[in-house]
Coordinates of C-alpha atoms and ligand atoms in Angstrom, one line a residue:
Chain X
X1 CA -46.0 -52.0 18.9
X2 CA -45.4 -54.5 21.8
X3 CA -46.1 -53.6 25.4
X4 CA -43.8 -54.9 28.1
X5 CA -42.9 -54.1 31.6
X6 CA -40.0 -54.2 34.0
X7 CA -39.6 -53.3 37.7
X8 CA -37.6 -50.1 38.4
X9 CA -35.2 -52.1 40.4
X10 CA -34.5 -54.5 37.5
X11 CA -34.2 -51.6 35.1
X12 CA -31.5 -50.0 37.3
X13 CA -29.7 -53.3 37.4
X14 CA -29.8 -53.5 33.7
X15 CA -28.3 -50.0 33.4
X16 CA -25.6 -50.9 35.9
X17 CA -24.7 -54.0 33.9
X18 CA -24.6 -52.0 30.7
X19 CA -22.2 -49.5 32.3
X20 CA -20.1 -52.4 33.7
X21 CA -19.9 -53.9 30.2
X22 CA -17.7 -50.9 29.2
X23 CA -20.2 -49.6 26.7
X24 CA -20.7 -45.9 26.6
X25 CA -24.1 -45.3 28.3
X26 CA -25.6 -41.8 28.3
X27 CA -28.5 -40.7 30.5
X28 CA -30.1 -37.7 32.1
X29 CA -28.3 -36.6 35.2
X30 CA -28.6 -33.6 37.7
X31 CA -26.6 -30.6 36.8
X32 CA -26.8 -28.2 39.7
X33 CA -30.5 -27.1 39.8
X34 CA -30.9 -28.3 36.2
X35 CA -30.5 -31.4 34.2
X36 CA -28.2 -32.5 31.4
X37 CA -27.4 -35.6 29.3
X38 CA -24.1 -37.1 30.3
X39 CA -22.1 -40.3 30.3
X40 CA -23.1 -42.5 33.2
X41 CA -20.5 -43.8 35.5
X42 CA -23.0 -45.4 38.0
X43 CA -26.6 -46.3 37.5
X44 CA -27.5 -44.1 40.5
X45 CA -26.7 -41.0 38.5
X46 CA -29.5 -41.6 36.1
X47 CA -32.4 -39.3 36.9
X48 CA -35.4 -40.0 34.8
X49 CA -37.7 -37.9 36.9
X50 CA -36.7 -34.5 35.4
X51 CA -38.1 -31.3 33.9
X52 CA -35.9 -30.7 30.8
X53 CA -32.2 -30.9 30.1
X54 CA -30.2 -27.7 29.2
X55 CA -29.2 -29.1 25.8
X56 CA -31.0 -31.7 23.8
X57 CA -29.5 -35.2 23.1
X58 CA -28.7 -34.2 19.5
X59 CA -25.3 -33.2 20.9
X60 CA -24.2 -36.9 20.6
X61 CA -25.0 -37.0 16.9
X62 CA -24.2 -33.5 15.9
X63 CA -21.6 -32.5 18.5
X64 CA -21.1 -28.9 19.6
X65 CA -17.8 -29.1 17.8
X66 CA -16.5 -32.0 15.7
X67 CA -13.6 -32.7 13.3
X68 CA -14.8 -33.7 9.9
X69 CA -11.5 -34.3 8.2
X70 CA -7.7 -33.9 8.6
X71 CA -5.3 -32.8 5.9
X72 CA -1.8 -31.7 5.1
X73 CA -1.6 -28.1 3.9
X74 CA -1.0 -27.7 0.2
X75 CA -1.6 -31.4 -0.6
X76 CA -5.1 -31.6 -2.0
X77 CA -5.3 -35.4 -2.0
X78 CA -4.2 -35.8 1.6
X79 CA -7.5 -35.3 3.4
X80 CA -8.9 -38.1 5.5
X81 CA -12.4 -38.1 7.0
X82 CA -12.6 -38.7 10.7
X83 CA -15.6 -40.1 12.5
X84 CA -16.3 -39.6 16.2
X85 CA -18.0 -42.1 18.4
X86 CA -21.5 -42.0 19.8
X87 CA -22.9 -43.7 22.9
X88 CA -24.3 -47.2 22.6
X89 CA -27.4 -46.3 24.5
X90 CA -29.1 -43.0 25.4
X91 CA -31.6 -43.2 28.2
X92 CA -34.4 -40.8 29.1
X93 CA -35.3 -38.9 25.9
X94 CA -38.6 -37.1 26.1
X95 CA -41.1 -37.5 23.2
X96 CA -40.4 -34.0 22.0
X97 CA -36.6 -34.6 21.7
X98 CA -37.3 -37.9 20.1
X99 CA -39.4 -36.2 17.4
X100 CA -36.6 -33.7 16.9
X101 CA -34.2 -36.6 16.3
X102 CA -36.6 -38.0 13.8
X103 CA -36.4 -34.6 12.0
X104 CA -32.6 -34.5 12.1
X105 CA -32.6 -38.1 10.7
X106 CA -34.7 -37.0 7.9
X107 CA -32.8 -33.8 7.0
X108 CA -29.3 -35.4 7.3
X109 CA -30.3 -38.2 5.0
X110 CA -31.8 -35.9 2.3
X111 CA -29.7 -35.4 -0.8
X112 CA -26.0 -35.7 0.0
X113 CA -26.1 -38.0 3.1
X114 CA -24.3 -36.6 6.1
X115 CA -22.2 -39.6 7.1
X116 CA -20.8 -37.9 10.2
X117 CA -24.3 -37.6 11.6
X118 CA -25.7 -40.8 10.2
X119 CA -22.8 -43.1 11.3
X120 CA -23.1 -41.9 14.9
X121 CA -26.9 -42.1 14.8
X122 CA -26.9 -45.7 13.6
X123 CA -24.7 -46.8 16.4
X124 CA -27.1 -45.7 19.2
X125 CA -30.2 -47.2 20.7
X126 CA -32.6 -44.6 22.0
X127 CA -34.7 -45.3 25.1
X128 CA -37.3 -42.6 25.6
X129 CA -39.4 -41.8 28.6
X130 CA -42.7 -39.9 28.9
X131 CA -42.3 -36.9 31.2
X132 CA -43.0 -37.5 34.9
X133 CA -42.9 -33.8 35.8
X134 CA -44.4 -30.8 34.2
X135 CA -42.1 -28.1 32.8
X136 CA -43.8 -24.7 32.6
X137 CA -42.7 -24.0 29.0
X138 CA -43.4 -27.4 27.4
X139 CA -46.1 -27.7 24.7
X140 CA -45.0 -30.9 22.9
X141 CA -48.4 -32.5 22.8
X142 CA -49.7 -29.8 20.4
X143 CA -46.8 -30.2 18.1
X144 CA -45.3 -33.7 17.7
X145 CA -48.2 -36.0 16.8
X146 CA -46.5 -39.4 16.2
X147 CA -43.1 -38.2 15.1
X148 CA -41.4 -39.5 18.3
X149 CA -42.0 -43.0 17.1
X150 CA -40.0 -42.4 14.0
X151 CA -36.8 -42.3 16.1
X152 CA -37.4 -44.1 19.4
X153 CA -36.4 -47.7 19.8
X154 CA -38.5 -47.9 22.9
X155 CA -40.3 -45.7 25.4
X156 CA -40.6 -46.1 29.1
X157 CA -43.7 -45.0 30.9
X158 CA -43.6 -44.6 34.7
X159 CA -46.1 -46.8 36.4
X160 CA -45.0 -46.3 40.0
X161 CA -42.9 -49.4 40.9
X162 CA -42.6 -50.5 37.3
X163 CA -41.9 -49.0 33.9
X164 CA -44.2 -49.9 31.1
X165 CA -42.3 -50.3 27.9
X166 CA -43.5 -49.5 24.4
X167 CA -41.3 -51.5 22.1
X168 CA -41.0 -49.7 18.8
X169 CA -38.1 -51.2 16.7
X170 CA -36.0 -54.3 16.4
X171 CA -33.3 -52.5 18.3
X172 CA -35.9 -51.8 20.9
X173 CA -36.9 -55.5 21.1
X174 CA -33.3 -56.4 21.6
X175 CA -32.7 -54.0 24.4
X176 CA -36.0 -55.0 26.1
X177 CA -35.0 -58.6 26.0
X178 CA -31.5 -57.6 27.4
X179 CA -33.3 -55.9 30.3
X180 CA -35.3 -59.1 30.8
X181 CA -38.5 -57.1 30.5
X182 CA -41.6 -59.3 30.5
X183 CA -44.6 -59.3 28.3
X184 CA -47.3 -57.1 29.7
X185 CA -50.1 -58.4 31.9
X186 CA -53.6 -57.9 30.7
X187 CA -54.6 -54.2 30.6
X188 CA -51.1 -52.9 30.5
X189 CA -51.6 -50.8 27.4
X190 CA -54.5 -49.0 29.1
X191 CA -52.4 -48.4 32.1
X192 CA -49.6 -47.0 29.9
X193 CA -52.1 -44.8 28.1
X194 CA -53.4 -43.4 31.4
X195 CA -49.9 -42.8 32.8
X196 CA -48.8 -41.0 29.6
X197 CA -51.7 -38.6 29.8
X198 CA -51.1 -37.8 33.5
X199 CA -48.6 -35.0 32.9
X200 CA -50.4 -32.2 31.0
X201 CA -48.7 -29.4 29.2
X202 CA -49.1 -26.1 31.0
X203 CA -49.1 -24.1 27.7
X204 CA -50.2 -25.1 24.3
X205 CA -50.0 -23.9 20.7
X206 CA -53.4 -22.6 19.7
X207 CA -53.1 -24.4 16.4
X208 CA -52.3 -27.9 15.1
X209 CA -49.0 -27.8 13.2
X210 CA -50.7 -27.8 9.8
X211 CA -52.9 -24.9 10.9
X212 CA -49.9 -23.1 12.2
X213 CA -48.2 -23.3 8.9
X214 CA -51.2 -21.8 7.2
X215 CA -51.7 -19.2 9.9
X216 CA -48.1 -17.9 9.4
X217 CA -48.6 -17.7 5.7
X218 CA -49.2 -13.9 5.5
X219 CA -47.5 -12.9 8.7
X220 CA -44.1 -11.9 7.2
X221 CA -44.6 -8.2 7.7
X222 CA -46.5 -8.2 11.0
X223 CA -45.5 -5.4 13.3
X224 CA -44.8 -7.9 16.1
X225 CA -41.4 -9.0 14.7
X226 CA -40.0 -5.5 15.0
X227 CA -41.6 -4.8 18.3
X228 CA -40.4 -8.0 19.9
X229 CA -37.0 -7.6 18.5
X230 CA -36.4 -4.4 20.4
X231 CA -35.8 -6.6 23.4
X232 CA -33.7 -9.2 21.6
X233 CA -30.0 -9.5 22.3
X234 CA -29.4 -11.6 19.2
X235 CA -27.6 -13.9 21.7
X236 CA -28.6 -17.1 20.0
X237 CA -29.5 -18.9 23.2
X238 CA -33.0 -19.8 21.8
X239 CA -31.6 -21.6 18.8
X240 CA -28.5 -23.1 20.5
X241 CA -30.7 -25.0 22.9
X242 CA -33.2 -26.1 20.3
X243 CA -33.4 -29.8 19.5
X244 CA -34.5 -29.2 15.9
X245 CA -31.8 -26.7 15.0
X246 CA -29.1 -28.1 12.8
X247 CA -27.1 -25.1 11.5
X248 CA -23.4 -25.3 11.8
X249 CA -20.3 -23.3 10.7
X250 CA -17.2 -24.9 9.2
X251 CA -13.8 -23.8 10.0
X252 CA -10.2 -24.9 9.2
X253 CA -7.7 -24.9 12.0
X254 CA -4.0 -25.4 11.2
X255 CA -1.3 -26.5 13.6
X256 CA 1.4 -24.1 14.6
X257 CA 3.7 -25.9 12.1
X258 CA 1.3 -24.7 9.4
X259 CA 1.9 -28.2 7.9
X260 CA -1.3 -29.9 8.8
X261 CA -4.8 -28.9 9.6
X262 CA -8.3 -30.0 10.6
X263 CA -11.7 -29.1 9.3
X264 CA -14.2 -28.7 12.1
X265 CA -17.8 -27.9 12.3
X266 CA -19.5 -26.2 15.2
X267 CA -23.0 -25.2 16.1
X268 CA -24.2 -21.9 14.7
X269 CA -27.5 -20.2 14.8
X270 CA -29.7 -17.9 12.7
X271 CA -30.5 -15.5 15.6
X272 CA -26.8 -14.4 15.7
X273 CA -26.3 -11.1 13.9
X274 CA -23.6 -12.3 11.5
X275 CA -25.1 -15.6 10.7
X276 CA -26.4 -14.5 7.3
X277 CA -23.3 -12.4 6.5
X278 CA -21.9 -13.5 3.1
X279 CA -19.1 -12.4 0.9
X280 CA -18.8 -8.7 0.3
X281 CA -20.2 -8.1 3.8
X282 CA -23.8 -8.5 2.7
X283 CA -26.2 -9.6 5.4
X284 CA -29.5 -10.9 4.1
X285 CA -31.1 -10.9 7.6
X286 CA -29.7 -7.7 9.0
X287 CA -32.4 -6.8 11.5
X288 CA -33.1 -8.7 14.7
X289 CA -36.8 -8.6 13.7
X290 CA -36.0 -10.4 10.4
X291 CA -34.1 -13.0 12.3
X292 CA -36.8 -13.5 14.9
X293 CA -39.4 -13.9 12.0
X294 CA -37.1 -16.4 10.3
X295 CA -36.8 -18.5 13.4
X296 CA -40.5 -18.8 13.9
X297 CA -41.2 -19.4 10.2
X298 CA -38.5 -22.1 10.2
X299 CA -40.1 -23.7 13.3
X300 CA -43.7 -23.3 12.4
X301 CA -43.8 -23.3 8.6
X302 CA -40.8 -24.2 6.5
X303 CA -40.1 -27.6 8.0
X304 CA -43.7 -28.7 8.2
X305 CA -44.2 -27.6 4.5
X306 CA -41.0 -29.4 3.4
X307 CA -41.0 -32.6 5.4
X308 CA -44.4 -32.9 7.0
X309 CA -42.7 -33.0 10.3
X310 CA -42.6 -30.7 13.4
X311 CA -40.1 -27.9 13.0
X312 CA -40.7 -27.1 16.7
X313 CA -41.3 -30.0 19.1
X314 CA -42.5 -27.8 21.9
X315 CA -39.7 -28.7 24.3
X316 CA -39.8 -25.2 25.8
X317 CA -36.1 -24.8 26.1
X318 CA -36.0 -21.5 24.1
X319 CA -38.5 -19.9 26.5
X320 CA -36.4 -21.1 29.4
X321 CA -33.1 -20.0 27.9
X322 CA -34.1 -16.5 26.7
X323 CA -32.7 -13.9 29.2
X324 CA -35.0 -11.3 27.6
X325 CA -38.0 -13.6 28.0
X326 CA -39.3 -13.1 24.4
X327 CA -38.5 -16.4 22.7
X328 CA -41.6 -18.6 23.4
X329 CA -43.2 -19.7 20.1
X330 CA -46.5 -19.9 21.9
X331 CA -46.4 -16.3 23.1
X332 CA -45.3 -15.1 19.7
X333 CA -48.1 -16.9 17.9
X334 CA -50.6 -15.6 20.5
X335 CA -49.4 -12.0 19.7
X336 CA -49.6 -12.6 16.0
X337 CA -53.2 -13.8 16.5
X338 CA -54.3 -10.6 18.2
Chain Q
X1 CA 11.2 -14.2 5.4
X2 CA 9.6 -14.5 8.8
X3 CA 7.6 -11.5 9.9
X4 CA 9.3 -9.2 12.5
X5 CA 7.1 -9.1 15.6
X6 CA 7.3 -6.6 18.5
X7 CA 5.5 -6.2 21.8
X8 CA 5.2 -2.9 23.6
X9 CA 3.5 -2.1 26.8
X10 CA 1.8 1.0 28.2
X11 CA -0.3 1.3 31.3
X12 CA -1.2 -2.2 32.3
X13 CA -0.3 -5.1 34.6
X14 CA 1.6 -6.9 31.9
X15 CA -0.7 -9.9 32.6
X16 CA -1.3 -10.3 28.9
X17 CA 2.4 -10.6 28.0
X18 CA 2.6 -13.1 30.8
X19 CA 0.0 -15.2 29.0
X20 CA 2.5 -15.4 26.1
X21 CA 5.4 -16.3 28.4
X22 CA 3.1 -19.0 29.8
X23 CA 2.6 -20.7 26.4
X24 CA 5.5 -23.0 27.3
X25 CA 6.0 -25.5 24.4
X26 CA 3.9 -23.6 22.0
X27 CA 6.2 -20.6 22.3
X28 CA 8.8 -22.5 20.3
X29 CA 6.2 -23.0 17.5
X30 CA 5.5 -19.2 17.6
X31 CA 9.2 -18.4 17.5
X32 CA 9.6 -20.7 14.5
X33 CA 6.9 -18.7 12.7
X34 CA 7.9 -15.2 13.5
X35 CA 11.0 -13.2 14.4
X36 CA 10.5 -11.8 17.9
X37 CA 12.4 -8.6 17.8
X38 CA 11.0 -6.7 20.8
X39 CA 9.5 -8.3 23.9
X40 CA 9.1 -6.8 27.4
X41 CA 10.9 -3.6 26.6
X42 CA 14.2 -5.5 26.7
X43 CA 15.1 -4.5 23.1
X44 CA 13.1 -1.3 22.8
X45 CA 14.0 0.9 19.8
X46 CA 16.5 -1.5 18.2
X47 CA 14.6 -2.7 15.2
X48 CA 13.6 0.2 12.9
X49 CA 10.5 -1.5 11.5
X50 CA 8.0 -4.2 12.4
X51 CA 5.7 -6.3 10.4
X52 CA 3.4 -7.0 13.4
X53 CA 3.2 -5.0 16.5
X54 CA 1.3 -5.9 19.6
X55 CA 0.4 -3.0 21.9
X56 CA -0.5 -3.9 25.5
X57 CA -1.9 -1.4 27.9
X58 CA -3.9 1.8 27.7
X59 CA -2.6 5.3 27.0
X60 CA -2.6 7.5 30.1
X61 CA 0.1 10.2 29.5
X62 CA 0.7 12.7 26.7
X63 CA 4.2 11.4 26.2
X64 CA 2.8 7.9 25.7
X65 CA 0.7 9.2 22.8
X66 CA 3.9 10.4 21.1
X67 CA 5.6 7.1 21.7
X68 CA 2.6 5.1 20.4
X69 CA 2.4 7.3 17.2
X70 CA 6.1 6.6 16.6
X71 CA 5.6 2.9 16.9
X72 CA 2.6 3.0 14.6
X73 CA 4.7 4.7 12.0
X74 CA 7.2 1.9 12.1
X75 CA 4.6 -0.9 12.1
X76 CA 2.8 -2.5 9.1
X77 CA 0.2 -4.2 11.2
X78 CA -0.7 -3.0 14.7
X79 CA -2.7 -5.1 17.1
X80 CA -4.3 -3.9 20.3
X81 CA -3.5 -6.6 22.8
X82 CA -5.6 -7.1 25.9
X83 CA -8.5 -5.2 27.4
X84 CA -6.4 -2.3 28.5
X85 CA -5.4 -1.7 24.9
X86 CA -8.6 -2.6 23.2
X87 CA -11.1 -0.8 25.3
X88 CA -9.1 1.0 28.0
X89 CA -10.0 -1.7 30.4
X90 CA -10.1 -1.2 34.1
X91 CA -7.9 1.8 33.7
X92 CA -10.8 3.7 32.3
X93 CA -12.6 3.7 35.7
X94 CA -10.4 6.7 36.4
X95 CA -12.2 8.7 33.8
X96 CA -15.4 8.6 35.7
X97 CA -14.0 10.9 38.3
X98 CA -12.2 14.2 38.6
X99 CA -8.6 13.7 37.6
X100 CA -7.2 15.7 40.5
X101 CA -9.1 13.7 43.1
X102 CA -7.9 10.5 41.5
X103 CA -4.3 11.7 41.6
X104 CA -4.5 12.8 45.2
X105 CA -6.0 9.5 46.2
X106 CA -3.3 7.5 44.5
X107 CA -0.1 9.6 44.9
X108 CA -1.1 11.4 48.1
X109 CA 1.4 14.2 48.9
X110 CA 3.3 13.7 45.7
X111 CA 0.3 14.0 43.5
X112 CA 1.5 17.2 41.7
X113 CA 5.0 16.0 40.9
X114 CA 5.6 16.3 37.1
X115 CA 6.7 12.7 36.6
X116 CA 3.4 11.5 38.1
X117 CA 1.4 13.5 35.6
X118 CA -1.6 11.7 34.1
X119 CA -4.3 12.3 31.6
X120 CA -7.7 10.6 31.0
X121 CA -7.2 7.0 29.9
X122 CA -7.5 6.2 26.2
X123 CA -7.8 2.9 24.4
X124 CA -5.1 2.4 21.7
X125 CA -7.5 3.2 18.9
X126 CA -8.3 6.5 20.4
X127 CA -4.7 7.5 19.5
X128 CA -3.7 5.5 16.4
X129 CA -5.3 3.2 13.9
X130 CA -5.6 -0.4 15.1
X131 CA -5.7 -3.2 12.5
X132 CA -6.8 -6.1 14.7
X133 CA -8.0 -6.6 18.3
X134 CA -7.1 -9.3 20.8
X135 CA -9.6 -8.7 23.5
X136 CA -9.7 -9.9 27.1
X137 CA -8.3 -9.3 30.6
X138 CA -6.1 -11.2 30.1
X139 CA -6.0 -12.2 26.5
X140 CA -6.9 -15.8 25.5
X141 CA -3.8 -17.8 24.5
X142 CA -5.5 -19.8 21.9
X143 CA -6.9 -16.7 20.3
X144 CA -3.4 -15.3 20.2
X145 CA -2.0 -18.4 18.6
X146 CA -4.8 -18.4 16.0
X147 CA -4.1 -14.7 15.1
X148 CA -0.4 -15.4 14.7
X149 CA -1.1 -18.4 12.5
X150 CA -3.6 -16.5 10.4
X151 CA -1.2 -13.6 9.9
X152 CA 1.7 -15.9 9.1
X153 CA -0.5 -17.5 6.4
X154 CA -1.7 -14.2 5.1
X155 CA -5.2 -14.7 6.2
X156 CA -7.4 -12.1 7.9
X157 CA -7.7 -13.0 11.6
X158 CA -11.3 -13.7 12.7
X159 CA -12.2 -12.8 16.2
X160 CA -15.7 -13.6 17.6
X161 CA -18.4 -11.1 16.9
X162 CA -21.0 -13.1 18.9
X163 CA -21.9 -12.8 22.6
X164 CA -20.5 -14.8 25.5
X165 CA -23.9 -16.6 25.8
X166 CA -23.0 -18.6 22.8
X167 CA -20.0 -20.1 24.4
X168 CA -21.8 -20.4 27.7
X169 CA -24.6 -22.4 26.1
X170 CA -22.2 -24.7 24.2
X171 CA -20.6 -25.6 27.5
X172 CA -24.1 -26.4 28.8
X173 CA -23.8 -24.1 31.8
X174 CA -26.7 -23.3 34.0
X175 CA -27.6 -19.8 33.1
X176 CA -26.8 -17.4 36.0
X177 CA -30.1 -15.7 35.6
X178 CA -31.7 -19.0 36.5
X179 CA -29.6 -19.0 39.6
X180 CA -30.7 -15.5 40.7
X181 CA -27.5 -13.8 39.6
X182 CA -26.8 -11.3 36.8
X183 CA -24.4 -11.5 33.9
X184 CA -23.5 -9.3 30.9
X185 CA -23.1 -12.3 28.7
X186 CA -25.9 -11.4 26.2
X187 CA -24.0 -8.2 25.1
X188 CA -20.4 -9.2 25.9
X189 CA -18.0 -10.3 23.1
X190 CA -17.1 -14.0 23.2
X191 CA -13.7 -15.6 22.8
X192 CA -12.9 -16.6 26.4
X193 CA -15.0 -19.8 26.3
X194 CA -17.3 -18.1 28.8
X195 CA -14.9 -18.7 31.6
X196 CA -16.6 -16.5 34.2
X197 CA -20.2 -17.9 33.9
X198 CA -18.6 -21.4 33.7
X199 CA -17.3 -20.7 37.2
X200 CA -20.6 -19.3 38.4
X201 CA -19.5 -15.7 38.2
X202 CA -21.3 -13.1 36.0
X203 CA -19.5 -11.9 32.9
X204 CA -18.3 -8.3 33.2
X205 CA -17.6 -7.9 29.5
X206 CA -13.8 -7.7 29.8
X207 CA -13.6 -8.3 26.0
X208 CA -15.9 -5.3 25.3
X209 CA -19.3 -5.7 23.7
X210 CA -20.5 -7.3 20.5
X211 CA -20.6 -4.9 17.5
X212 CA -24.3 -4.0 18.2
X213 CA -25.0 -4.6 21.8
X214 CA -28.7 -4.2 22.8
X215 CA -27.8 -2.1 25.9
X216 CA -31.4 -1.0 26.5
X217 CA -32.6 -4.6 26.7
X218 CA -29.7 -5.3 29.1
X219 CA -30.7 -2.4 31.2
X220 CA -34.3 -3.6 31.3
X221 CA -33.3 -7.2 32.2
X222 CA -31.1 -5.9 35.0
X223 CA -33.7 -3.5 36.3
X224 CA -36.2 -6.4 36.4
X225 CA -33.7 -8.2 38.7
X226 CA -34.2 -5.2 41.0
X227 CA -30.9 -3.6 40.3
X228 CA -30.8 0.1 40.9
X229 CA -29.5 2.4 38.2
X230 CA -26.3 2.8 40.2
X231 CA -25.9 -0.9 40.5
X232 CA -26.5 -1.3 36.8
X233 CA -23.9 1.4 36.0
X234 CA -21.5 -0.4 38.3
X235 CA -22.1 -3.7 36.5
X236 CA -21.2 -2.0 33.3
X237 CA -18.2 0.0 34.3
X238 CA -15.6 -2.5 35.3
X239 CA -14.3 -2.8 31.8
X240 CA -15.3 0.6 30.4
X241 CA -18.4 -0.6 28.7
X242 CA -20.4 2.6 28.4
X243 CA -23.8 1.7 30.0
X244 CA -25.6 4.5 28.1
X245 CA -28.2 4.6 30.8
X246 CA -29.1 7.9 32.5
X247 CA -29.2 8.3 36.2
Ligands
LIG1 S1 -35.0 -14.3 21.3 FE1 -34.0 -14.3 23.3 S2 -32.6 -16.1 23.3 FE2 -33.2 -15.7 21.2 S3 -31.6 -14.3 20.4 FE3 -33.2 -13.0 21.2 S4 -32.7 -12.6 23.3 FE4 -31.4 -14.3 22.6
LIG2 S1 -38.4 -23.7 19.1 FE1 -38.2 -23.7 21.3 S2 -39.9 -25.0 22.0 FE2 -39.6 -25.4 19.8 S3 -38.3 -27.1 19.6 FE3 -37.0 -25.3 19.6 S4 -36.4 -24.9 21.7 FE4 -38.1 -26.3 21.7
LIG3 S1 -5.9 -6.4 29.9 FE1 -5.9 -7.1 32.0 S2 -4.3 -8.7 32.1 FE2 -4.0 -7.5 30.2 S3 -2.5 -6.0 30.8 FE3 -4.5 -5.1 31.1 S4 -5.0 -5.5 33.2 FE4 -3.3 -6.8 32.7
LIG4 S1 -24.9 -17.2 32.4 FE1 -24.5 -15.3 31.3 S2 -23.4 -15.9 29.5 FE2 -24.3 -17.7 30.3 S3 -26.2 -17.9 29.1 FE3 -26.7 -16.9 31.1 S4 -26.5 -14.7 30.5 FE4 -25.5 -15.8 28.9
LIG5 S1 -16.9 -14.2 30.7 FE1 -16.9 -12.0 30.3 S2 -15.7 -11.1 31.9 FE2 -15.2 -13.3 31.9 S3 -13.4 -13.5 30.6 FE3 -15.2 -13.8 29.3 S4 -15.7 -11.8 28.5 FE4 -14.3 -11.5 30.2

């Protein structure tokens, strides 16, 4: 990994030039009292000093709703795949979200490759940033280890007047040279390491992710699931905001003429009551407690067992989004430990 | 043969039929798919039978129940159309109070005239069997179109069985609870693209609730926001969502 640096002023200039070059540039912007990823129209909109965005950046690779193919009704050979575009550059991704993208990269390339995801993903350069503000629900440090570096092209680290840059990939190298970033002065990597450690997580998982997987091993029938589920709305907010969730539903929509149609996929989530409903009206996760248990097992056990990667990256969005205030994986694990 | 379609209205503002009239170009597509035999009472009673009947409005008089039963007999598929029809809607607020008081308040000196007689409000399915529901006050035009297309293709129409929070999250709204407001989104049935929270106004569940709403949890969340029991009940009653909380 190379260490480079750039003044904040020059970085903004670079972003402005990128926008002017008519490339689609996405970054973190203010949204009311919160933050969101959005297409930048001016470099001033970019807000890298932020808590956490409402939705994670995966929405650019796995859109909330996307058309997979178009067809003429009744003509089996008529279908044609459609591919959406993704931004050229996404700026401001926190390490947790970066680790989540690494997981999506992995799962969408396993077996039958998901070309809709992978095409978009290949098109984008990802510029990360280490958090500059604490977010009360975040616990990424205890979950992600080095996963973020499997997806990031480069990471920014706030050094006051400058950004330190960790250059990770070839794409990262290219963009760093496009910014006219300079090779770091002596001691830059120590400075970067110090700055990265400055913002501490306010909560943390009491286990490493390996330990967590083992800990959950015999917790399937723990009374906590049912108890906690009494407060659950099955509203799905906790999974819809989660950067590591990749479930979707597929639906055909035909035009009013009934002559042509589109196959679309849209986000879905296992906390919704009818998610596991199958033909014959059977629901294999009928109870809210079963769904809550499934979610935590998926985040804390199944994914780590299958891929050796974090199924939960500790971004804290679920805790923030849950109106009932019961979704925090840390709180749940603490209860299971009692 | 194109399916024969009829619209009938009962106690309502006809805002839902207005949504159909407002379809503009798409109305031509609808007319190409179906044979519109009754619309806005203009042709009432002329066609003897209907393949698909939309019932708008709630049932508030004994004679309306008879009329509805007759329409049901002549309809293959009957769809409750709009909140007034699917849940009783705002009209059900009347049921919370003594009928005589309500009549005096509305009709003043004429309250006891026979043509102004009124009974407790009922949703359509409290009187006849309903095959499908198009919720909302008013209905969502896209949902109407998709139901029409599904029925024309012989498919079972699917209406959302998940809560408004889903659509709200997908639009990346700031949650109103994070802005110090309240919202029935977690228990309300989606299908409106979360239009109210998207405009910073709490959902009042005009589409009724999801099939298994966790009302206790909703009550608890609202109580934590310092809402009194009265305020909670008020929050629930705009669209006849039984709060199931005791005073
Ligand atoms: S845990 Fe919270 S956010 Fe998740 S479904 Fe239940 S109530 Fe909704
Ligand atoms: S489970 Fe919660 S904390 Fe973990 S990645 Fe998903 S939203 Fe973030
Ligand atoms: S549901 Fe609302 S818009 Fe539709 S008829 Fe009733 S009051 Fe009017
Ligand atoms: S504003 Fe309402 S609908 Fe939207 S997420 Fe919050 S509670 Fe749910
Ligand atoms: S947000 Fe709620 S009140 Fe508003 S239209 Fe949708 S269901 Fe009705």
